[in-house]
Structure formats: structure tokens, C-alpha cells
PDB file of C-alpha atoms in Angstrom:
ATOM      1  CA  UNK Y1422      -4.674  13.482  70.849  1.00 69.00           C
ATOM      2  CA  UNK Y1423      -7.514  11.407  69.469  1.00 73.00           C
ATOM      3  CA  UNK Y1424      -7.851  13.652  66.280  1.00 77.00           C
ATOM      4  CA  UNK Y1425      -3.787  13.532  65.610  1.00 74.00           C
ATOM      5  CA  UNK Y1426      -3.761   9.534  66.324  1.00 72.00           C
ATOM      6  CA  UNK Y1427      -6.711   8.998  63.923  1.00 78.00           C
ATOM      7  CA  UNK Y1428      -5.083  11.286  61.207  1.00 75.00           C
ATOM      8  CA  UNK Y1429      -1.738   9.430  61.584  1.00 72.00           C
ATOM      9  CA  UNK Y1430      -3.279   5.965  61.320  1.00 77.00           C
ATOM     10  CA  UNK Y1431      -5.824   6.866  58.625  1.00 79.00           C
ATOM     11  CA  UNK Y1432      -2.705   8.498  56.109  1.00 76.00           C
ATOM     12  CA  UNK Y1433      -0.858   5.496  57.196  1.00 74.00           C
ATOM     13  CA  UNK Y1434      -3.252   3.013  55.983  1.00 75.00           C
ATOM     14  CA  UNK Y1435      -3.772   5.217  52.788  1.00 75.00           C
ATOM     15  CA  UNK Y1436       0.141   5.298  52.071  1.00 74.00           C
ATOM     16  CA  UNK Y1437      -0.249   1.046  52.597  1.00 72.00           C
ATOM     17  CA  UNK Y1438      -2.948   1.080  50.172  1.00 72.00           C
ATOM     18  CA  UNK Y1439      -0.577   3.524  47.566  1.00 72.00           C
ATOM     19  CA  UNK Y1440       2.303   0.804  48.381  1.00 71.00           C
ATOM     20  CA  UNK Y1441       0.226  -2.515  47.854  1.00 67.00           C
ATOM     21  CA  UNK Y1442      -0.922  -0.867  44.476  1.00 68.00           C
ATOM     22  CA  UNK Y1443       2.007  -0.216  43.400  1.00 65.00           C
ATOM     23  CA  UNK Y1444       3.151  -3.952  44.213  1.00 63.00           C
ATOM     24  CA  UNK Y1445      -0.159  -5.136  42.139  1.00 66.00           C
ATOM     25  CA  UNK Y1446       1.162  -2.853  39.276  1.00 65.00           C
ATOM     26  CA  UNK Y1447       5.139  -4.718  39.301  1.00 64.00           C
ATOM     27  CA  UNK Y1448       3.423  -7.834  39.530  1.00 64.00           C
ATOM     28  CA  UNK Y1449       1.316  -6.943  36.107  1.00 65.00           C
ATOM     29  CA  UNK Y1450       4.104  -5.652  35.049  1.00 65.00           C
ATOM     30  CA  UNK Y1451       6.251  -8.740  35.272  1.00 67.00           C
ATOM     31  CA  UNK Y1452       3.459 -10.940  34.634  1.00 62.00           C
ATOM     32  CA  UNK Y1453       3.675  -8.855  30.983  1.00 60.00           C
ATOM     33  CA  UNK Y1454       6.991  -9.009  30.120  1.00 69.00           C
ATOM     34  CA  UNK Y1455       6.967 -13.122  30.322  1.00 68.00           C
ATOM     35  CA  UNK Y1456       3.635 -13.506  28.632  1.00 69.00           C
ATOM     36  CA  UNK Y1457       3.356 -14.214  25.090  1.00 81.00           C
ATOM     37  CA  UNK Y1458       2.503 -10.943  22.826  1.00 84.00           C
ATOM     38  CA  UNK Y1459      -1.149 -10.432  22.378  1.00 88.00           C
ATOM     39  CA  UNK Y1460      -2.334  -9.725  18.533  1.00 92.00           C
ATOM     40  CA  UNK Y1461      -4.667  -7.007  18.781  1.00 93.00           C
ATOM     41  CA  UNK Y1462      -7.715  -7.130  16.854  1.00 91.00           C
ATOM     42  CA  UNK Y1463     -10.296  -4.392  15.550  1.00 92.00           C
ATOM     43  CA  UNK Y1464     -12.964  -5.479  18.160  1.00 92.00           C
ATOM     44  CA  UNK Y1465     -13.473  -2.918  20.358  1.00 92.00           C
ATOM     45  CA  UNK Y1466     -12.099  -2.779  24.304  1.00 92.00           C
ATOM     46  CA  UNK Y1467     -13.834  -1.596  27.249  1.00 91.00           C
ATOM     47  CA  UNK Y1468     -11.902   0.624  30.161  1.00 88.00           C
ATOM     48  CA  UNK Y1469     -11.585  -2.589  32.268  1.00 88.00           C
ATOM     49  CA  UNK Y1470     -10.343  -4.703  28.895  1.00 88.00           C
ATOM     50  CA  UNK Y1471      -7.488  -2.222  28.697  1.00 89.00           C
ATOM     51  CA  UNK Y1472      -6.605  -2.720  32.455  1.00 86.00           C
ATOM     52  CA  UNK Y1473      -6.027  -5.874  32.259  1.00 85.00           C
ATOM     53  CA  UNK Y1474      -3.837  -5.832  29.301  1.00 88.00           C
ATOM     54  CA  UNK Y1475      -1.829  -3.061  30.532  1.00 87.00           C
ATOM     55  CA  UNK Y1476       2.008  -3.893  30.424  1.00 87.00           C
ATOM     56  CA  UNK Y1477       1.957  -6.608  27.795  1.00 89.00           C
ATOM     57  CA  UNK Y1478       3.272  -6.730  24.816  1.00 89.00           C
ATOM     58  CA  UNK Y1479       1.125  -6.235  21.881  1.00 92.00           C
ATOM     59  CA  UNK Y1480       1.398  -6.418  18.061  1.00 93.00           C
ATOM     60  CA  UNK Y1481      -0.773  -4.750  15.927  1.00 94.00           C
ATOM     61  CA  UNK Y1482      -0.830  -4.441  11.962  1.00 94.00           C
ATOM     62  CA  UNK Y1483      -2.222  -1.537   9.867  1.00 95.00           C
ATOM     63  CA  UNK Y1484      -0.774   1.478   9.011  1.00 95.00           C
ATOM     64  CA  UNK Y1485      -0.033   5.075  10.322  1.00 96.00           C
ATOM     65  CA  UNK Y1486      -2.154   8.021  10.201  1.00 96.00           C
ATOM     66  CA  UNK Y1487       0.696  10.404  10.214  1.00 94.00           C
ATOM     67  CA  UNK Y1488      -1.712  13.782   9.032  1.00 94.00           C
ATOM     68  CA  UNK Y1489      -3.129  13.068  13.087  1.00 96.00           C
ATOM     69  CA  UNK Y1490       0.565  13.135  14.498  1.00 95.00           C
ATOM     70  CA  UNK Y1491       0.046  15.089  17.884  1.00 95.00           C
ATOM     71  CA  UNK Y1492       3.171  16.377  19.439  1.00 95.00           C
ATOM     72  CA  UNK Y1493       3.642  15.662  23.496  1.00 94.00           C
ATOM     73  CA  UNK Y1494       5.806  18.717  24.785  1.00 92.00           C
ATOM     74  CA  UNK Y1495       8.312  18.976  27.856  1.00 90.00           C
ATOM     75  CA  UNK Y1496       9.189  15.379  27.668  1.00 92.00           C
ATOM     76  CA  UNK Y1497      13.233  15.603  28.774  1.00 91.00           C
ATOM     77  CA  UNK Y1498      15.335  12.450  27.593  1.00 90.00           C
ATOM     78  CA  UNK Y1499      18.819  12.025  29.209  1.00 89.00           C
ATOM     79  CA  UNK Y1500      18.576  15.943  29.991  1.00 89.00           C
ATOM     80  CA  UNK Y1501      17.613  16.934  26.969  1.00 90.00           C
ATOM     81  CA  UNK Y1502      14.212  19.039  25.946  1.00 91.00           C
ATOM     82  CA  UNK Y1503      12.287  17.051  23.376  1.00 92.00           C
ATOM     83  CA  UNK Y1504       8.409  15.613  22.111  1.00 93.00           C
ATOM     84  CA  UNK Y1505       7.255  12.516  22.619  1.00 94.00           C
ATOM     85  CA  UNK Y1506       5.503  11.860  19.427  1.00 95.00           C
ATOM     86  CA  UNK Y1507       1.819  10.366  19.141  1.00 96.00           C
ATOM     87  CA  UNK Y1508      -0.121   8.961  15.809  1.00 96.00           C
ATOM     88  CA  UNK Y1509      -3.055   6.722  15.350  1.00 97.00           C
ATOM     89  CA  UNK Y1510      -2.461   3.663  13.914  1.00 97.00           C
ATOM     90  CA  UNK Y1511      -5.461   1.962  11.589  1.00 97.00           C
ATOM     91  CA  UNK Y1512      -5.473  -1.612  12.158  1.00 96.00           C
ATOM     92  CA  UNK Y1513      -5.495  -3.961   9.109  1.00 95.00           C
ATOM     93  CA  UNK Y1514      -9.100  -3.989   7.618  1.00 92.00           C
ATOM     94  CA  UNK Y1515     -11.403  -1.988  10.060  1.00 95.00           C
ATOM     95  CA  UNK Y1516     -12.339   1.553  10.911  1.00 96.00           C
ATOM     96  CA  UNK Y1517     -10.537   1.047  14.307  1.00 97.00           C
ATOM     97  CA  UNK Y1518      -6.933   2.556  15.617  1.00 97.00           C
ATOM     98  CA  UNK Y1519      -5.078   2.525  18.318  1.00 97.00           C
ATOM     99  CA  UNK Y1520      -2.767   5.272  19.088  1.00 97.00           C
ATOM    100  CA  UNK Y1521       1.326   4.536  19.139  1.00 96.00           C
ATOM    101  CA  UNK Y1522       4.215   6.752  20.955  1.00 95.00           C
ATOM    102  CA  UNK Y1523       6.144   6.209  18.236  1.00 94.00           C
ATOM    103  CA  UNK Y1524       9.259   7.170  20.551  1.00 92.00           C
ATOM    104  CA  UNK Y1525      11.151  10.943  21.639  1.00 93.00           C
ATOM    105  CA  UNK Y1526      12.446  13.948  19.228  1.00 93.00           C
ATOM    106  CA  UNK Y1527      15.168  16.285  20.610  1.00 92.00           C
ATOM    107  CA  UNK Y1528      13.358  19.908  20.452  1.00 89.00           C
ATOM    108  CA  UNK Y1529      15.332  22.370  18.522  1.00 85.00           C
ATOM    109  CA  UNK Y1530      16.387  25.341  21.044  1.00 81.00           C
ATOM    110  CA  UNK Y1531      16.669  27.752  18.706  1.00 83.00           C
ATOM    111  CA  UNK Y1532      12.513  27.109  17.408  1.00 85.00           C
ATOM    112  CA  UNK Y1533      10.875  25.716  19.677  1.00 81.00           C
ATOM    113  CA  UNK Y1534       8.013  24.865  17.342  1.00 83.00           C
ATOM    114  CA  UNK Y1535      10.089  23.142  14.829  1.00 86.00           C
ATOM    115  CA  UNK Y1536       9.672  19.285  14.606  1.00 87.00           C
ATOM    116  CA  UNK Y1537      12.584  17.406  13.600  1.00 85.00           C
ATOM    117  CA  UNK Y1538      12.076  15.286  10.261  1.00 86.00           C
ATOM    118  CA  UNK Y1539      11.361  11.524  11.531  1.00 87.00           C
ATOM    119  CA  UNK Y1540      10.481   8.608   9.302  1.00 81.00           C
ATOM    120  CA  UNK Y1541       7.236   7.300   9.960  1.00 88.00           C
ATOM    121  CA  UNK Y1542       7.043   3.896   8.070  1.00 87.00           C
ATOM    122  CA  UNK Y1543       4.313   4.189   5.192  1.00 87.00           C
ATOM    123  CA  UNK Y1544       2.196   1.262   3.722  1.00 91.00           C
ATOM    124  CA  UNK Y1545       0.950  -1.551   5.691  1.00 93.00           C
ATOM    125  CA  UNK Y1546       3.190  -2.653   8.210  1.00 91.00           C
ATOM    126  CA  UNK Y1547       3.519  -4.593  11.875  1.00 92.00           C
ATOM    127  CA  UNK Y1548       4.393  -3.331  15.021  1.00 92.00           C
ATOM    128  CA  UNK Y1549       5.324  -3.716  18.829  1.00 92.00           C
ATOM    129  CA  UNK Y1550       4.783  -2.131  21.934  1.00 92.00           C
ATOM    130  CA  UNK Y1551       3.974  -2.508  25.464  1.00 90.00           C
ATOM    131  CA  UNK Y1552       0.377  -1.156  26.090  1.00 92.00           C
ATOM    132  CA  UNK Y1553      -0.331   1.459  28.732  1.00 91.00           C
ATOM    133  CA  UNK Y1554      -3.209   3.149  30.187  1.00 90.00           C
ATOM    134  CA  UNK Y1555      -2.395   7.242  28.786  1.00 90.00           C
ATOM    135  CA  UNK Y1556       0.631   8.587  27.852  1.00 88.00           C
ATOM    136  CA  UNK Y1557       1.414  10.394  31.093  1.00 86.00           C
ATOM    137  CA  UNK Y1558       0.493  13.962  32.555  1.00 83.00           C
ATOM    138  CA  UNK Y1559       2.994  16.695  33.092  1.00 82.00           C
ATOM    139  CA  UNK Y1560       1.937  20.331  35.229  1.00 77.00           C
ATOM    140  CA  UNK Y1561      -0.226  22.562  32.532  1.00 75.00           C
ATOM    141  CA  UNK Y1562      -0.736  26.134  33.679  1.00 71.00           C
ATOM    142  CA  UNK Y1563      -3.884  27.769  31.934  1.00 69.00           C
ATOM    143  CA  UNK Y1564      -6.301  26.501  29.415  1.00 76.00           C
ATOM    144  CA  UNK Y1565      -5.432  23.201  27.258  1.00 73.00           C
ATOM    145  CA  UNK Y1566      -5.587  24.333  23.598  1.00 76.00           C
ATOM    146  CA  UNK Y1567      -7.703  22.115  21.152  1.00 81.00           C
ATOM    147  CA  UNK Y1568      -5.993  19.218  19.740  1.00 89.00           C
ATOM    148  CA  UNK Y1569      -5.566  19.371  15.950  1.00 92.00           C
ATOM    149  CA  UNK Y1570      -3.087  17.811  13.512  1.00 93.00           C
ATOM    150  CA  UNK Y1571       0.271  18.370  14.201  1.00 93.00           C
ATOM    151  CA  UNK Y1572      -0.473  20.427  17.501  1.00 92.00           C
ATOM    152  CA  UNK Y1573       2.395  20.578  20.213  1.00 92.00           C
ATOM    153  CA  UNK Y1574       0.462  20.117  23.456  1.00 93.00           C
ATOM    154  CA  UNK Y1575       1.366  19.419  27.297  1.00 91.00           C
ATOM    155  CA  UNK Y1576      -0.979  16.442  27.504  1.00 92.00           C
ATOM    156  CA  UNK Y1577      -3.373  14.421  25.264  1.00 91.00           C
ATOM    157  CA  UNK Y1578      -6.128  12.321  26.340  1.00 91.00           C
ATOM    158  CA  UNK Y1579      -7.286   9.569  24.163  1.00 94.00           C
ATOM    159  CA  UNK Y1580     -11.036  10.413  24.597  1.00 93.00           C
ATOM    160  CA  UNK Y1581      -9.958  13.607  23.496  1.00 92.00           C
ATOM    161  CA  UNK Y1582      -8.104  13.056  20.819  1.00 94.00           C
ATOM    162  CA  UNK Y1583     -10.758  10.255  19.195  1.00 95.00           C
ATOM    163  CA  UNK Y1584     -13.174  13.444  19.495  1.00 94.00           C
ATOM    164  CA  UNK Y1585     -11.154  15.596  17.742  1.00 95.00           C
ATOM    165  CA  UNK Y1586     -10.059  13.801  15.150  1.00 95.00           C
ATOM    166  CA  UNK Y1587     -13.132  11.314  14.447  1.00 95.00           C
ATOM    167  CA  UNK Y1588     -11.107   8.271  14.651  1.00 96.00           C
ATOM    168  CA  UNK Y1589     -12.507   5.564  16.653  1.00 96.00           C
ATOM    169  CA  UNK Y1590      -9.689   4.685  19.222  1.00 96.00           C
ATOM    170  CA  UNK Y1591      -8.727   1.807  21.496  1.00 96.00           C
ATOM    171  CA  UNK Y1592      -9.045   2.973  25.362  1.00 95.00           C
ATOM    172  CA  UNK Y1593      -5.076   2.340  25.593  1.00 94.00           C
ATOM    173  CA  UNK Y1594      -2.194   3.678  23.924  1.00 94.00           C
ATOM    174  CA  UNK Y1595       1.546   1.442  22.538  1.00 95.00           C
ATOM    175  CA  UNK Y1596       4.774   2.378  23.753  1.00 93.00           C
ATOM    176  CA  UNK Y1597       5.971   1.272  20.183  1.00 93.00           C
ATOM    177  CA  UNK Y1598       9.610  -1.052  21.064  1.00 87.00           C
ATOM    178  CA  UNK Y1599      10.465  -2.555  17.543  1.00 66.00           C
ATOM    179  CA  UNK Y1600       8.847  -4.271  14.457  1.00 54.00           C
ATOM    180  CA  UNK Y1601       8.971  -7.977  14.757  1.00 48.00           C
ATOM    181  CA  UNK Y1602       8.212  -8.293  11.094  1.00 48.00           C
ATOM    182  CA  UNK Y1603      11.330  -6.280  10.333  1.00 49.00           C
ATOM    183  CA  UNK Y1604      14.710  -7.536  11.507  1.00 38.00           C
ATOM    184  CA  UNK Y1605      16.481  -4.963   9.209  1.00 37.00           C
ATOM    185  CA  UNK Y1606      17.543  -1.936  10.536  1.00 40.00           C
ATOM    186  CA  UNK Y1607      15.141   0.790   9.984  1.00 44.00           C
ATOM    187  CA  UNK Y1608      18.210   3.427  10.225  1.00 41.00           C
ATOM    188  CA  UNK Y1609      19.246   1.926   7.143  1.00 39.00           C
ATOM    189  CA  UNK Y1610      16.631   2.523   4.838  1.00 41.00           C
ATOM    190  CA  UNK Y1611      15.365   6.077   6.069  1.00 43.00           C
ATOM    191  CA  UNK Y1612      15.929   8.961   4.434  1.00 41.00           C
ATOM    192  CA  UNK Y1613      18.868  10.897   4.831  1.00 41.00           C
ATOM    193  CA  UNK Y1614      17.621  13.975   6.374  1.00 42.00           C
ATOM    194  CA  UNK Y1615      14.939  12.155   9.037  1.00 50.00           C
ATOM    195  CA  UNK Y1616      16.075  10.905  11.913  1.00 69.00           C
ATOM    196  CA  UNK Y1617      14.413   7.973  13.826  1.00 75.00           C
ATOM    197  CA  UNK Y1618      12.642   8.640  17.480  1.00 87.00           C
ATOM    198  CA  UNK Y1619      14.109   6.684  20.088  1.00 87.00           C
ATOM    199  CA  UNK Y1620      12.191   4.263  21.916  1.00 88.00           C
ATOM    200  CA  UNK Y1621      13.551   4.013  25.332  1.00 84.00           C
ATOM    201  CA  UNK Y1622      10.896   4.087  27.464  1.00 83.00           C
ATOM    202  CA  UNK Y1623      11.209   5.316  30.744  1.00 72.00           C
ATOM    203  CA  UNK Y1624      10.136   2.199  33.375  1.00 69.00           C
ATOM    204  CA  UNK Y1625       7.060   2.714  35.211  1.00 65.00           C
ATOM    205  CA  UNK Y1626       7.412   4.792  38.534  1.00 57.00           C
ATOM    206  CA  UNK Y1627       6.813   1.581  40.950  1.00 54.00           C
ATOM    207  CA  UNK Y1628       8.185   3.208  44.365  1.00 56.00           C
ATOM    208  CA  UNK Y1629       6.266   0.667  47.081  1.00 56.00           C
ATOM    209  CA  UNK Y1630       8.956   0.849  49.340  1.00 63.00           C
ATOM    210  CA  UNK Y1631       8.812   5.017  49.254  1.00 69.00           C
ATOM    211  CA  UNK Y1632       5.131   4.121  50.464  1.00 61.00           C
ATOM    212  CA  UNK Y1633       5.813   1.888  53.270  1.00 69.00           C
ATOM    213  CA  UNK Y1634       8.401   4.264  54.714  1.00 72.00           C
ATOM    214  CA  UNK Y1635       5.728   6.965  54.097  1.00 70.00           C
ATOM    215  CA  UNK Y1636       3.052   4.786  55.923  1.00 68.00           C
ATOM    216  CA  UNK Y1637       5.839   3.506  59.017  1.00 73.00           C
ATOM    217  CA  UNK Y1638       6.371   7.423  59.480  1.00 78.00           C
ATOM    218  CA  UNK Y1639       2.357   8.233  59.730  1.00 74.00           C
ATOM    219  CA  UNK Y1640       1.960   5.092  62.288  1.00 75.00           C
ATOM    220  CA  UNK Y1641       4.818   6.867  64.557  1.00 80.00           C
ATOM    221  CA  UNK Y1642       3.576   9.692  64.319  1.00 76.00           C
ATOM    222  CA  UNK Y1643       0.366   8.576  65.792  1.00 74.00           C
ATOM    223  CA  UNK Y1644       2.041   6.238  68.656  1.00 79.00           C
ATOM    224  CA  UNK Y1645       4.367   9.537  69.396  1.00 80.00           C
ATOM    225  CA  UNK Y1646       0.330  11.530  69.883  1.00 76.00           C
ATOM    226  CA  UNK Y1647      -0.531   8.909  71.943  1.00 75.00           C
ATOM    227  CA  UNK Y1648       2.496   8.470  74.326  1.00 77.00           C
ATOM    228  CA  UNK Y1649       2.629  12.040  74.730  1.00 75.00           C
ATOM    229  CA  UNK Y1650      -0.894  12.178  76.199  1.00 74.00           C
ATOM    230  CA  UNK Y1651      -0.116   9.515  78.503  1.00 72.00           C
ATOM    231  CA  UNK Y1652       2.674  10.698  79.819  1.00 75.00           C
ATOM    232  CA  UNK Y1653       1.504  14.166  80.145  1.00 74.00           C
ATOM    233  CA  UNK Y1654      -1.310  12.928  82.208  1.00 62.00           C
ATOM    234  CA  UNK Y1655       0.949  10.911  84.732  1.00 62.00           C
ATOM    235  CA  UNK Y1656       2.810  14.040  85.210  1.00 64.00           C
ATOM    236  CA  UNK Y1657      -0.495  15.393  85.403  1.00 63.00           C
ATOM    237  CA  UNK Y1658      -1.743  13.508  87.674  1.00 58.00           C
ATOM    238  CA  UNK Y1659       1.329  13.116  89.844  1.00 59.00           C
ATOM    239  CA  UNK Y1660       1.537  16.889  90.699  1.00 60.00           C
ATOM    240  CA  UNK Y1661      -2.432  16.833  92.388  1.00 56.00           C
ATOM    241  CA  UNK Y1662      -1.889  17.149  95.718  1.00 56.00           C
TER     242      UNK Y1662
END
């Protein structure tokens, strides 16, 4: 009984922990979307500088460094099998990037391999996006391949990819959302034959209230342990002659 009590009141507390994260991340989250965008510069962030800018809005100048495009596979969109698409961006005047999802590309059934032609704008150029943390992690069964140019991979670090490539990389990544520098339509002035990714990013996966009912089932479970040794031992106790 005491072993099943303390198991259903430590997972409890853990799911409370999961749920009151998870409220600190909305609240960052909101706190984001009404703050000013940050202009990010070429000095370089620590881990803990990224943290705290995750979820705001950033703009950045530079340009693309399309020949490091990486390729982010089994990233569905609206039921559809596609790439979420990944290149460093230089920032104006330094050695220093910081890598952009430049948005999703529809995978073509009948070749897998086969990117879709996208425009990626080319010269020096300003853009938004929200920052986050990594670009997500989906299941990976065997060994990672090495990241190269133009690889299709299941997941990309940025650690990783800064060692591969030689680029020195900002510990955080851009959801890229629109050019503020720009208000003409990009459709209109890409080539015919590309196609534009699309840049509706999925909101994070907040969920506290999934935790609390998680945590409000461990806590029962625990008083249901308990009551059930009590009562046993009345009966118990009852039936001595």
C-alpha cells in the first residue's frame, strides 16, 4: 500500500510539474507575441540567451546560404507528406548565421527524393520569424545519416549541423512568418516553375490541462491504495474473534 501510494503521489506531482511548465511556456509564449520584434545581431548567444528569447519575434538581415539547404522529412501538412525545409542564414556583415525553416514542401509520391523547385530569395534581404529552441524531433529507427548539403533527414540538430557544415550558428532556429521589408507579394515575382513553402506553423503543443487530469488521476489512484488498506484491515480486524 505504501509503495502504490508513494508511486501515485510522486507521478502526480511529476505530471503537476509537466502542467505548470507548460503554463510557463503559454505565458512566454504570449508574452512574445505582444512584445516588440527583437533585431538580431551577429554577437553570439549562449543556451540560456536563446531560452529566454524563445517565442518572440525576431528580424534578422543577411542573406541565404541555400548550397546548406537541409531537408526535414515526414513533416505532414493538412494530411499531406512533405519537408520542412532548413537553410542558414548569414547575417549582414559577420561570419555568424542563424538557421531559418523557411516553411513546408509537398513531397512528390511518385520520388520520394525529389524536392520541389522553391524560390529562396537571393541577395541581401530582411526577414521574420518567431524563434524556437530546435526544429522538432520525429521517431528515427536506425542510425542518423551524416548531414550534408541538400540531405533529406528525420531530424537535424543545430550543433550538428554547425559541425558539419562549418558555419558558426546561433543556438536557436526562425520559424520564418513574412518579410517586413517586403510588402509585395513574393508569389508575384517568383519564377514560374518554383513554388513558395508555406509558412503555417503548427502552434506549440501547450496541453496543461491534459497534465492536470493526468496528475488528478495519479492522486486517486493513490487515495483509492490507501482506502483499500484501511478498509481491508477493519474487515480484518472485525472477523478476529
Amino acid at each position: 500500500m505504501l509503495l502504490l501510494v508513494a508511486l501515485g503521489v510522486s507521478l502526480a506531482q511529476w505530471q503537476q510539474r509537466r502542467g505548470d511548465e507548460k503554463l510557463a511556456r503559454a505565458a512566454r509564449l504570449e508574452a512574445g507575441n505582444q512584445a516588440a520584434p527583437l533585431a538580431l545581431s551577429a554577437a553570439p548567444l549562449l543556451p540560456a540567451d536563446a531560452q529566454a528569447i524563445e517565442y518572440r519575434r525576431v528580424t534578422v538581415t543577411g542573406h541565404f546560404v541555400p548550397a546548406w539547404t537541409v531537408y526535414l522529412d515526414n513533416r505532414p501538412y493538412k494530411g499531406q507528406a512533405g519537408f520542412h525545409v532548413l537553410t542558414p542564414f548569414q547575417i549582414d556583415g559577420s561570419a555568424m548565421h542563424v538557421l531559418v525553416a523557411q516553411g513546408w514542401l509537398p513531397r512528390n509520391n511518385a520520388e520520394r527524393t525529389r524536392i520541389p523547385d522553391f524560390a529562396t530569395p537571393a541577395g541581401t534581404v530582411t526577414i521574420a520569424g518567431i524563434a524556437r529552441l530546435n526544429a522538432g524531433h520525429v521517431m528515427e529507427l536506425g542510425t542518423a545519416p551524416a548531414l550534408a548539403p541538400q540531405a533529406i533527414v528525420q531530424n537535424a540538430d543545430i550543433a550538428q549541423l554547425a559541425q558539419a557544415s562549418g558555419l558558426a550558428l546561433q543556438p536557436f532556429l526562425l520559424e520564418q512568418t513574412a518579410d517586413p521589408d517586403n510588402p509585395v507579394d513574393p508569389a508575384a515575382t517568383a519564377p514560374a516553375s518554383s513554388q513558395l513553402p508555406v509558412r503555417d506553423w503548427p502552434a506549440p503543443d501547450l496541453g496543461a490541462d491534459k497534465h492536470r487530469g493526468y496528475a488528478f488521476q495519479w492522486y486517486a489512484l493513490a487515495l483509492m491504495a490507501f482506502l483499500f488498506f484501511v478498509f481491508t484491515g477493519f474487515r480484518r480486524a472485525n472477523k478476529q474473534p
